[in-house]
Short mmCIF file of C-alpha atoms in Angstrom, two decimals:
data_model
loop_
_atom_site.label_atom_id
_atom_site.label_comp_id
_atom_site.label_asym_id
_atom_site.label_seq_id
_atom_site.Cartn_x
_atom_site.Cartn_y
_atom_site.Cartn_z
CA UNK W 1 17.95 -20.82 -35.90
CA UNK W 2 14.68 -20.66 -34.02
CA UNK W 3 14.84 -21.67 -30.39
CA UNK W 4 13.07 -24.92 -29.65
CA UNK W 5 10.67 -24.48 -26.75
CA UNK W 6 9.79 -27.14 -24.24
CA UNK W 7 6.26 -28.40 -24.81
CA UNK W 8 3.66 -27.89 -22.07
CA UNK W 9 2.25 -31.24 -20.99
CA UNK W 10 -1.29 -31.97 -19.82
CA UNK W 11 -1.58 -34.27 -16.81
CA UNK W 12 -4.64 -35.65 -15.06
CA UNK W 13 -5.20 -35.44 -11.33
CA UNK W 14 -3.97 -38.96 -10.43
CA UNK W 15 -0.69 -38.16 -12.23
CA UNK W 16 -0.38 -34.91 -10.26
CA UNK W 17 -0.95 -36.78 -6.98
CA UNK W 18 1.71 -39.37 -7.84
CA UNK W 19 4.18 -36.62 -8.78
CA UNK W 20 3.63 -34.85 -5.47
CA UNK W 21 4.09 -38.09 -3.52
CA UNK W 22 7.35 -38.75 -5.39
CA UNK W 23 8.63 -35.42 -4.04
CA UNK W 24 7.83 -36.37 -0.47
CA UNK W 25 4.51 -34.52 -0.03
CA UNK W 26 2.21 -36.47 2.29
CA UNK W 27 -1.27 -37.14 0.91
CA UNK W 28 -3.61 -38.98 3.24
CA UNK W 29 -6.56 -39.08 0.87
CA UNK W 30 -6.47 -39.01 -2.92
CA UNK W 31 -10.09 -37.85 -2.98
CA UNK W 32 -9.39 -34.89 -0.70
CA UNK W 33 -6.19 -34.01 -2.57
CA UNK W 34 -7.97 -33.97 -5.93
CA UNK W 35 -10.75 -31.83 -4.45
CA UNK W 36 -8.14 -29.33 -3.19
CA UNK W 37 -6.39 -29.20 -6.57
CA UNK W 38 -9.70 -28.66 -8.35
CA UNK W 39 -10.56 -25.88 -5.93
CA UNK W 40 -7.23 -24.01 -6.01
CA UNK W 41 -5.43 -25.27 -9.10
CA UNK W 42 -2.05 -27.01 -9.25
CA UNK W 43 -0.18 -23.87 -10.28
CA UNK W 44 -1.81 -21.56 -7.73
CA UNK W 45 -1.40 -24.00 -4.86
CA UNK W 46 1.68 -26.11 -5.56
CA UNK W 47 3.94 -24.01 -7.78
CA UNK W 48 3.37 -20.83 -5.77
CA UNK W 49 4.18 -22.26 -2.37
CA UNK W 50 6.28 -25.39 -2.87
CA UNK W 51 9.62 -23.69 -2.21
CA UNK W 52 8.36 -22.52 1.18
CA UNK W 53 8.03 -26.20 2.14
CA UNK W 54 11.04 -27.71 0.35
CA UNK W 55 14.16 -28.92 2.11
CA UNK W 56 16.68 -26.14 1.52
CA UNK W 57 18.64 -26.65 -1.70
CA UNK W 58 16.42 -29.48 -2.92
CA UNK W 59 13.11 -30.04 -4.69
CA UNK W 60 11.88 -32.39 -1.99
CA UNK W 61 9.33 -31.55 0.65
CA UNK W 62 10.31 -31.41 4.30
CA UNK W 63 9.26 -34.29 6.51
CA UNK W 64 5.61 -34.26 7.63
CA UNK W 65 4.49 -31.67 5.05
CA UNK W 66 0.97 -32.45 3.82
CA UNK W 67 -1.01 -31.08 0.91
CA UNK W 68 -3.43 -29.66 3.47
CA UNK W 69 -0.53 -27.53 4.80
CA UNK W 70 -0.19 -25.87 1.41
CA UNK W 71 -3.95 -25.42 1.21
CA UNK W 72 -4.09 -23.76 4.62
CA UNK W 73 -1.07 -21.60 3.74
CA UNK W 74 -2.87 -20.47 0.59
CA UNK W 75 -6.02 -19.69 2.54
CA UNK W 76 -4.13 -17.57 5.08
CA UNK W 77 -2.68 -15.46 2.28
CA UNK W 78 -6.05 -15.23 0.51
CA UNK W 79 -7.70 -13.90 3.65
CA UNK W 80 -4.94 -11.33 4.17
CA UNK W 81 -5.11 -10.30 0.51
CA UNK W 82 -8.86 -9.70 0.79
CA UNK W 83 -8.45 -7.58 3.93
CA UNK W 84 -5.71 -5.42 2.46
CA UNK W 85 -7.39 -4.99 -0.91
CA UNK W 86 -10.57 -3.71 0.75
CA UNK W 87 -8.65 -1.06 2.65
CA UNK W 88 -6.60 -0.13 -0.40
CA UNK W 89 -9.89 0.70 -2.12
CA UNK W 90 -10.85 2.85 0.89
CA UNK W 91 -7.55 4.71 0.65
CA UNK W 92 -8.02 5.16 -3.10
CA UNK W 93 -11.39 6.83 -2.51
CA UNK W 94 -9.86 9.14 0.11
CA UNK W 95 -7.04 10.16 -2.24
CA UNK W 96 -9.41 10.81 -5.15
CA UNK W 97 -11.76 12.88 -2.99
CA UNK W 98 -8.91 15.13 -1.82
CA UNK W 99 -7.62 15.56 -5.37
CA UNK W 100 -11.06 16.22 -6.87
CA UNK W 101 -11.88 18.78 -4.17
CA UNK W 102 -8.75 20.87 -4.66
CA UNK W 103 -8.95 20.62 -8.47
CA UNK W 104 -12.53 21.92 -8.47
CA UNK W 105 -11.83 24.57 -5.84
CA UNK W 106 -8.75 25.99 -7.57
CA UNK W 107 -9.25 25.26 -11.28
CA UNK W 108 -13.01 24.80 -11.77
CA UNK W 109 -15.43 21.96 -12.50
CA UNK W 110 -15.17 21.91 -16.30
CA UNK W 111 -12.65 19.49 -17.79
CA UNK W 112 -11.04 22.14 -20.00
CA UNK W 113 -10.38 24.12 -16.78
CA UNK W 114 -9.03 21.48 -14.42
CA UNK W 115 -7.23 19.54 -17.17
CA UNK W 116 -5.46 22.56 -18.68
CA UNK W 117 -1.83 21.31 -18.89
CA UNK W 118 -0.46 24.82 -18.37
CA UNK W 119 -1.81 24.83 -14.83
CA UNK W 120 0.37 21.88 -13.83
CA UNK W 121 4.05 21.18 -13.21
CA UNK W 122 6.28 19.56 -15.84
CA UNK W 123 4.47 20.83 -18.95
CA UNK W 124 5.47 18.05 -21.37
CA UNK W 125 4.41 15.36 -18.90
CA UNK W 126 1.28 17.34 -18.04
CA UNK W 127 0.27 17.57 -21.71
CA UNK W 128 0.53 13.80 -22.08
CA UNK W 129 -1.42 13.01 -18.91
CA UNK W 130 -4.19 15.59 -19.41
CA UNK W 131 -4.61 14.56 -23.06
CA UNK W 132 -5.07 10.94 -21.99
CA UNK W 133 -7.65 11.91 -19.35
CA UNK W 134 -9.56 14.16 -21.76
CA UNK W 135 -9.69 11.33 -24.29
CA UNK W 136 -10.96 8.96 -21.59
CA UNK W 137 -13.84 11.38 -20.93
CA UNK W 138 -14.72 11.63 -24.65
CA UNK W 139 -14.62 7.87 -25.16
CA UNK W 140 -16.46 6.86 -21.99
CA UNK W 141 -20.04 5.66 -22.62
CA UNK W 142 -20.78 4.45 -19.10
CA UNK W 143 -22.58 6.21 -16.28
CA UNK W 144 -22.05 8.44 -14.38
CA UNK W 145 -19.71 10.00 -17.00
CA UNK W 146 -22.31 9.57 -19.74
CA UNK W 147 -24.98 11.20 -17.54
CA UNK W 148 -22.83 14.28 -16.81
CA UNK W 149 -21.85 14.69 -20.46
CA UNK W 150 -25.49 14.53 -21.58
CA UNK W 151 -26.98 16.70 -18.81
CA UNK W 152 -24.21 19.24 -18.11
CA UNK W 153 -21.90 19.00 -21.12
CA UNK W 154 -18.99 18.64 -18.70
CA UNK W 155 -17.56 16.03 -16.39
CA UNK W 156 -16.39 17.36 -12.98
CA UNK W 157 -13.14 16.07 -11.47
CA UNK W 158 -14.84 13.84 -8.88
CA UNK W 159 -16.57 11.94 -11.70
CA UNK W 160 -13.41 11.75 -13.82
CA UNK W 161 -11.37 10.34 -10.93
CA UNK W 162 -14.04 7.78 -10.08
CA UNK W 163 -13.23 6.15 -13.43
CA UNK W 164 -9.43 6.28 -13.23
CA UNK W 165 -7.15 3.57 -11.87
CA UNK W 166 -4.99 4.22 -8.85
CA UNK W 167 -1.95 4.30 -11.15
CA UNK W 168 -3.55 6.94 -13.39
CA UNK W 169 -4.58 8.93 -10.31
CA UNK W 170 -1.01 8.80 -9.01
CA UNK W 171 0.29 10.08 -12.36
CA UNK W 172 -2.11 13.05 -12.24
CA UNK W 173 -1.04 13.78 -8.66
CA UNK W 174 2.61 13.73 -9.74
CA UNK W 175 2.08 16.87 -11.86
CA UNK W 176 0.01 18.81 -9.31
CA UNK W 177 1.33 22.31 -8.60
CA UNK W 178 2.69 22.87 -5.10
CA UNK W 179 -0.45 24.47 -3.64
CA UNK W 180 -2.66 21.54 -4.66
CA UNK W 181 -0.02 19.00 -3.65
CA UNK W 182 0.22 20.48 -0.17
CA UNK W 183 -3.56 20.30 0.22
CA UNK W 184 -3.67 16.60 -0.68
CA UNK W 185 -0.67 15.76 1.51
CA UNK W 186 -2.30 17.64 4.39
CA UNK W 187 -5.51 15.67 3.94
CA UNK W 188 -3.76 12.28 3.85
CA UNK W 189 -1.20 12.64 6.64
CA UNK W 190 -2.44 12.66 10.26
CA UNK W 191 -1.59 16.33 10.82
CA UNK W 192 -5.02 17.95 10.95
CA UNK W 193 -5.54 19.35 14.45
CA UNK W 194 -4.95 22.89 15.75
CA UNK W 195 -3.57 24.43 12.57
CA UNK W 196 -4.24 27.72 10.80
CA UNK W 197 -6.90 26.95 8.14
CA UNK W 198 -5.49 29.73 5.93
CA UNK W 199 -2.14 27.94 5.55
CA UNK W 200 -1.37 24.61 3.82
CA UNK W 201 -1.43 21.91 6.48
CA UNK W 202 2.12 20.56 6.00
CA UNK W 203 3.59 24.05 6.47
CA UNK W 204 1.36 24.72 9.46
CA UNK W 205 2.34 21.38 10.97
CA UNK W 206 6.03 22.20 10.66
CA UNK W 207 5.77 25.88 11.68
CA UNK W 208 3.63 25.11 14.74
CA UNK W 209 6.04 22.42 15.91
CA UNK W 210 9.34 24.28 15.62
CA UNK W 211 10.39 25.59 19.02
CA UNK W 212 12.44 28.79 18.60
CA UNK W 213 14.11 28.20 21.96
CA UNK W 214 15.44 24.90 20.62
CA UNK W 215 16.11 25.99 17.03
CA UNK W 216 17.60 29.50 17.10
CA UNK W 217 17.21 30.72 13.52
CA UNK W 218 16.34 34.00 11.86
CA UNK W 219 13.22 34.52 9.77
CA UNK W 220 14.92 33.67 6.46
CA UNK W 221 16.43 30.48 7.84
CA UNK W 222 13.09 29.59 9.41
CA UNK W 223 11.35 29.83 6.03
CA UNK W 224 14.02 27.65 4.43
CA UNK W 225 13.59 25.06 7.16
CA UNK W 226 9.83 25.02 6.63
CA UNK W 227 10.32 24.65 2.87
CA UNK W 228 12.79 21.78 3.30
CA UNK W 229 10.65 19.86 5.77
CA UNK W 230 7.50 20.46 3.71
CA UNK W 231 9.22 18.89 0.71
CA UNK W 232 10.21 15.95 2.92
CA UNK W 233 6.56 15.36 3.87
CA UNK W 234 5.51 15.62 0.21
CA UNK W 235 8.20 13.14 -0.85
CA UNK W 236 7.16 10.75 1.93
CA UNK W 237 3.54 10.87 0.80
CA UNK W 238 4.47 10.29 -2.84
CA UNK W 239 6.70 7.36 -1.91
CA UNK W 240 4.00 5.75 0.22
CA UNK W 241 1.50 6.29 -2.60
CA UNK W 242 3.81 4.44 -4.99
CA UNK W 243 4.21 1.58 -2.52
CA UNK W 244 0.43 1.32 -2.09
CA UNK W 245 -0.06 1.37 -5.87
CA UNK W 246 2.53 -1.39 -6.41
CA UNK W 247 0.91 -3.62 -3.80
CA UNK W 248 -2.59 -2.75 -4.97
CA UNK W 249 -1.71 -4.07 -8.43
CA UNK W 250 -0.33 -7.32 -7.08
CA UNK W 251 -3.42 -7.73 -4.87
CA UNK W 252 -5.79 -7.07 -7.78
CA UNK W 253 -4.11 -9.72 -9.94
CA UNK W 254 -4.11 -12.31 -7.17
CA UNK W 255 -0.32 -12.48 -7.08
CA UNK W 256 1.67 -13.55 -4.05
CA UNK W 257 2.32 -11.16 -1.20
CA UNK W 258 5.19 -13.36 -0.04
CA UNK W 259 8.57 -11.91 -1.06
CA UNK W 260 6.95 -9.07 -3.04
CA UNK W 261 8.76 -5.73 -2.87
CA UNK W 262 7.62 -2.32 -4.10
CA UNK W 263 9.86 -0.39 -6.50
CA UNK W 264 9.91 2.59 -4.12
CA UNK W 265 11.40 2.84 -0.62
CA UNK W 266 10.34 4.84 2.42
CA UNK W 267 12.68 7.47 3.84
CA UNK W 268 13.30 6.42 7.43
CA UNK W 269 14.02 9.85 8.90
CA UNK W 270 10.82 11.37 7.54
CA UNK W 271 8.53 8.49 8.48
CA UNK W 272 9.70 8.65 12.08
CA UNK W 273 7.35 11.52 12.93
CA UNK W 274 4.45 9.07 12.46
CA UNK W 275 6.05 5.64 12.88
CA UNK W 276 8.16 5.17 16.03
CA UNK W 277 10.89 2.58 16.61
CA UNK W 278 8.36 0.32 18.34
CA UNK W 279 6.89 -0.42 14.88
CA UNK W 280 10.29 -1.23 13.36
CA UNK W 281 13.70 -0.24 14.65
CA UNK W 282 16.47 1.51 12.72
CA UNK W 283 18.48 -1.71 12.84
CA UNK W 284 15.58 -3.71 11.38
CA UNK W 285 15.07 -1.11 8.65
CA UNK W 286 18.72 -0.92 7.55
CA UNK W 287 19.83 -4.51 8.07
CA UNK W 288 16.63 -6.50 7.41
CA UNK W 289 14.87 -4.01 5.08
CA UNK W 290 11.88 -4.24 7.43
CA UNK W 291 9.46 -1.41 6.68
CA UNK W 292 11.48 -0.19 3.70
CA UNK W 293 9.48 -1.43 0.68
CA UNK W 294 8.06 -4.74 1.90
CA UNK W 295 4.64 -5.89 3.07
CA UNK W 296 5.09 -4.06 6.36
CA UNK W 297 5.91 -0.83 4.50
CA UNK W 298 2.67 -1.25 2.54
CA UNK W 299 0.55 -1.76 5.66
CA UNK W 300 2.32 1.11 7.46
CA UNK W 301 1.64 3.37 4.46
CA UNK W 302 -2.05 2.47 4.48
CA UNK W 303 -2.45 3.05 8.21
CA UNK W 304 -0.57 6.36 8.03
CA UNK W 305 -2.49 7.78 5.05
CA UNK W 306 -6.01 6.45 5.59
CA UNK W 307 -8.75 8.06 7.63
CA UNK W 308 -8.02 7.28 11.29
CA UNK W 309 -11.25 5.26 11.65
CA UNK W 310 -10.34 3.11 8.65
CA UNK W 311 -6.86 2.69 10.13
CA UNK W 312 -8.28 1.50 13.45
CA UNK W 313 -10.68 -0.83 11.61
CA UNK W 314 -7.80 -2.30 9.59
CA UNK W 315 -5.93 -3.01 12.82
CA UNK W 316 -8.99 -4.79 14.21
CA UNK W 317 -9.33 -6.84 11.01
CA UNK W 318 -5.68 -7.89 11.17
CA UNK W 319 -6.06 -8.81 14.83
CA UNK W 320 -9.10 -10.98 14.03
CA UNK W 321 -7.27 -12.59 11.07
CA UNK W 322 -4.37 -13.51 13.33
CA UNK W 323 -6.65 -14.83 16.08
CA UNK W 324 -8.61 -17.09 13.73
CA UNK W 325 -5.41 -18.55 12.31
CA UNK W 326 -3.66 -19.24 15.62
CA UNK W 327 -6.39 -21.02 17.58
CA UNK W 328 -4.89 -24.51 17.27
CA UNK W 329 -1.34 -25.78 17.42
CA UNK W 330 -1.53 -26.86 13.76
CA UNK W 331 -2.94 -23.55 12.51
CA UNK W 332 -0.47 -21.51 14.57
CA UNK W 333 2.47 -23.47 13.13
CA UNK W 334 1.32 -22.80 9.55
CA UNK W 335 0.50 -19.18 10.35
CA UNK W 336 3.95 -18.60 11.86
CA UNK W 337 5.58 -20.12 8.75
CA UNK W 338 3.55 -17.77 6.58
CA UNK W 339 4.55 -14.74 8.66
CA UNK W 340 8.20 -15.81 8.41
CA UNK W 341 7.91 -16.13 4.62
CA UNK W 342 6.49 -12.58 4.48
CA UNK W 343 9.49 -11.31 6.44
CA UNK W 344 7.19 -9.93 9.15
CA UNK W 345 7.85 -10.02 12.90
CA UNK W 346 5.43 -12.37 14.66
CA UNK W 347 4.04 -9.48 16.72
CA UNK W 348 3.62 -7.16 13.73
CA UNK W 349 -0.09 -6.55 14.41
CA UNK W 350 0.70 -5.37 17.93
CA UNK W 351 3.54 -3.20 16.61
CA UNK W 352 1.27 -1.47 14.11
CA UNK W 353 -0.84 -0.09 16.98
CA UNK W 354 2.04 2.26 17.80
CA UNK W 355 1.66 4.27 14.57
CA UNK W 356 0.61 7.84 15.38
CA UNK W 357 -2.75 7.96 13.62
CA UNK W 358 -4.25 10.05 16.41
CA UNK W 359 -2.28 11.68 19.21
CA UNK W 360 -2.25 14.66 21.53
CA UNK W 361 -0.57 17.90 20.51
CA UNK W 362 2.06 17.40 23.24
CA UNK W 363 2.97 13.92 22.01
CA UNK W 364 3.06 15.12 18.41
CA UNK W 365 5.42 17.93 19.41
CA UNK W 366 7.75 15.48 21.14
CA UNK W 367 7.75 13.08 18.19
CA UNK W 368 8.22 15.95 15.76
CA UNK W 369 11.37 17.18 17.53
CA UNK W 370 12.90 13.70 17.45
CA UNK W 371 12.33 13.61 13.70
CA UNK W 372 13.38 17.21 13.09
CA UNK W 373 16.63 16.91 15.07
CA UNK W 374 17.66 13.84 13.07
CA UNK W 375 18.26 15.94 9.92
#
């Protein structure tokens, strides 16, 4: 027997206003309320945020909640979404540039060279991914891909990646051989200063920060330690990339940031070399899931992996966003409710300034040893 579905009903704006009033929502002006609903939509404004304003365990609004509160709440999230999406695009460009550079340098600029599945890890997965990307080149009729096909007969990796989604880019990165992976990880993580240019940056970072007087090991054990910690940095980067991709998709589709969680979690011990306890404590991480796979984890991942100037600019943008939304008693109340709904500490912008996006060698050494000794 076929299941009988409930029929979707159409309602006009006066009906919507009456329904909201019956649930205790205060509406001072029908004209203003209708204008707000026309601007944002009943579903996007009311259905998305109503539970944040309901009396717990009921479908009634708390006392003194107005439709303008929901509108302002929506606007706060919209502004934050726009800020974060812009910087996610910046990160995406940085990732693609690093990948395209090392592909061209090591494999060549012709697609049959840099998309040869036998040059990658996990051959069966590599065959599927490279086949998809080769097909996307053949089928693409837009510039600049069309221009390169017509003029050069080949499409270099920096043009290919300019047309791929962040998810597709992440899949290609997942099959990179170790040498190329280490290059990309070294470009993304803030570990660039004072290292041997002939060695992969993650290995140089680890080797240059191990103090033999503190860690008495022989040469074989030393190499194993470097290998282990290099893999930890690679895993951290991959996990943060997944978190950024998950949030990027929800941002692109206009979905809520509130309560959203990524399907990948950050490893606390590894992130500590860049993110100290002043950003989120161990207790907050383990007992509140703060910084694990939530909105804070997403922002932390962006700040850690982006160019340091973009990271500083993001911090300034977040500071300005907070300032604009806390200038009056009314706006601050709504802003604080939004921050609570996101599971963020009220001083999260100030906390983010403690991420080590640029530090002295001495400070990096000290932070490194704290992280290293925790394993």
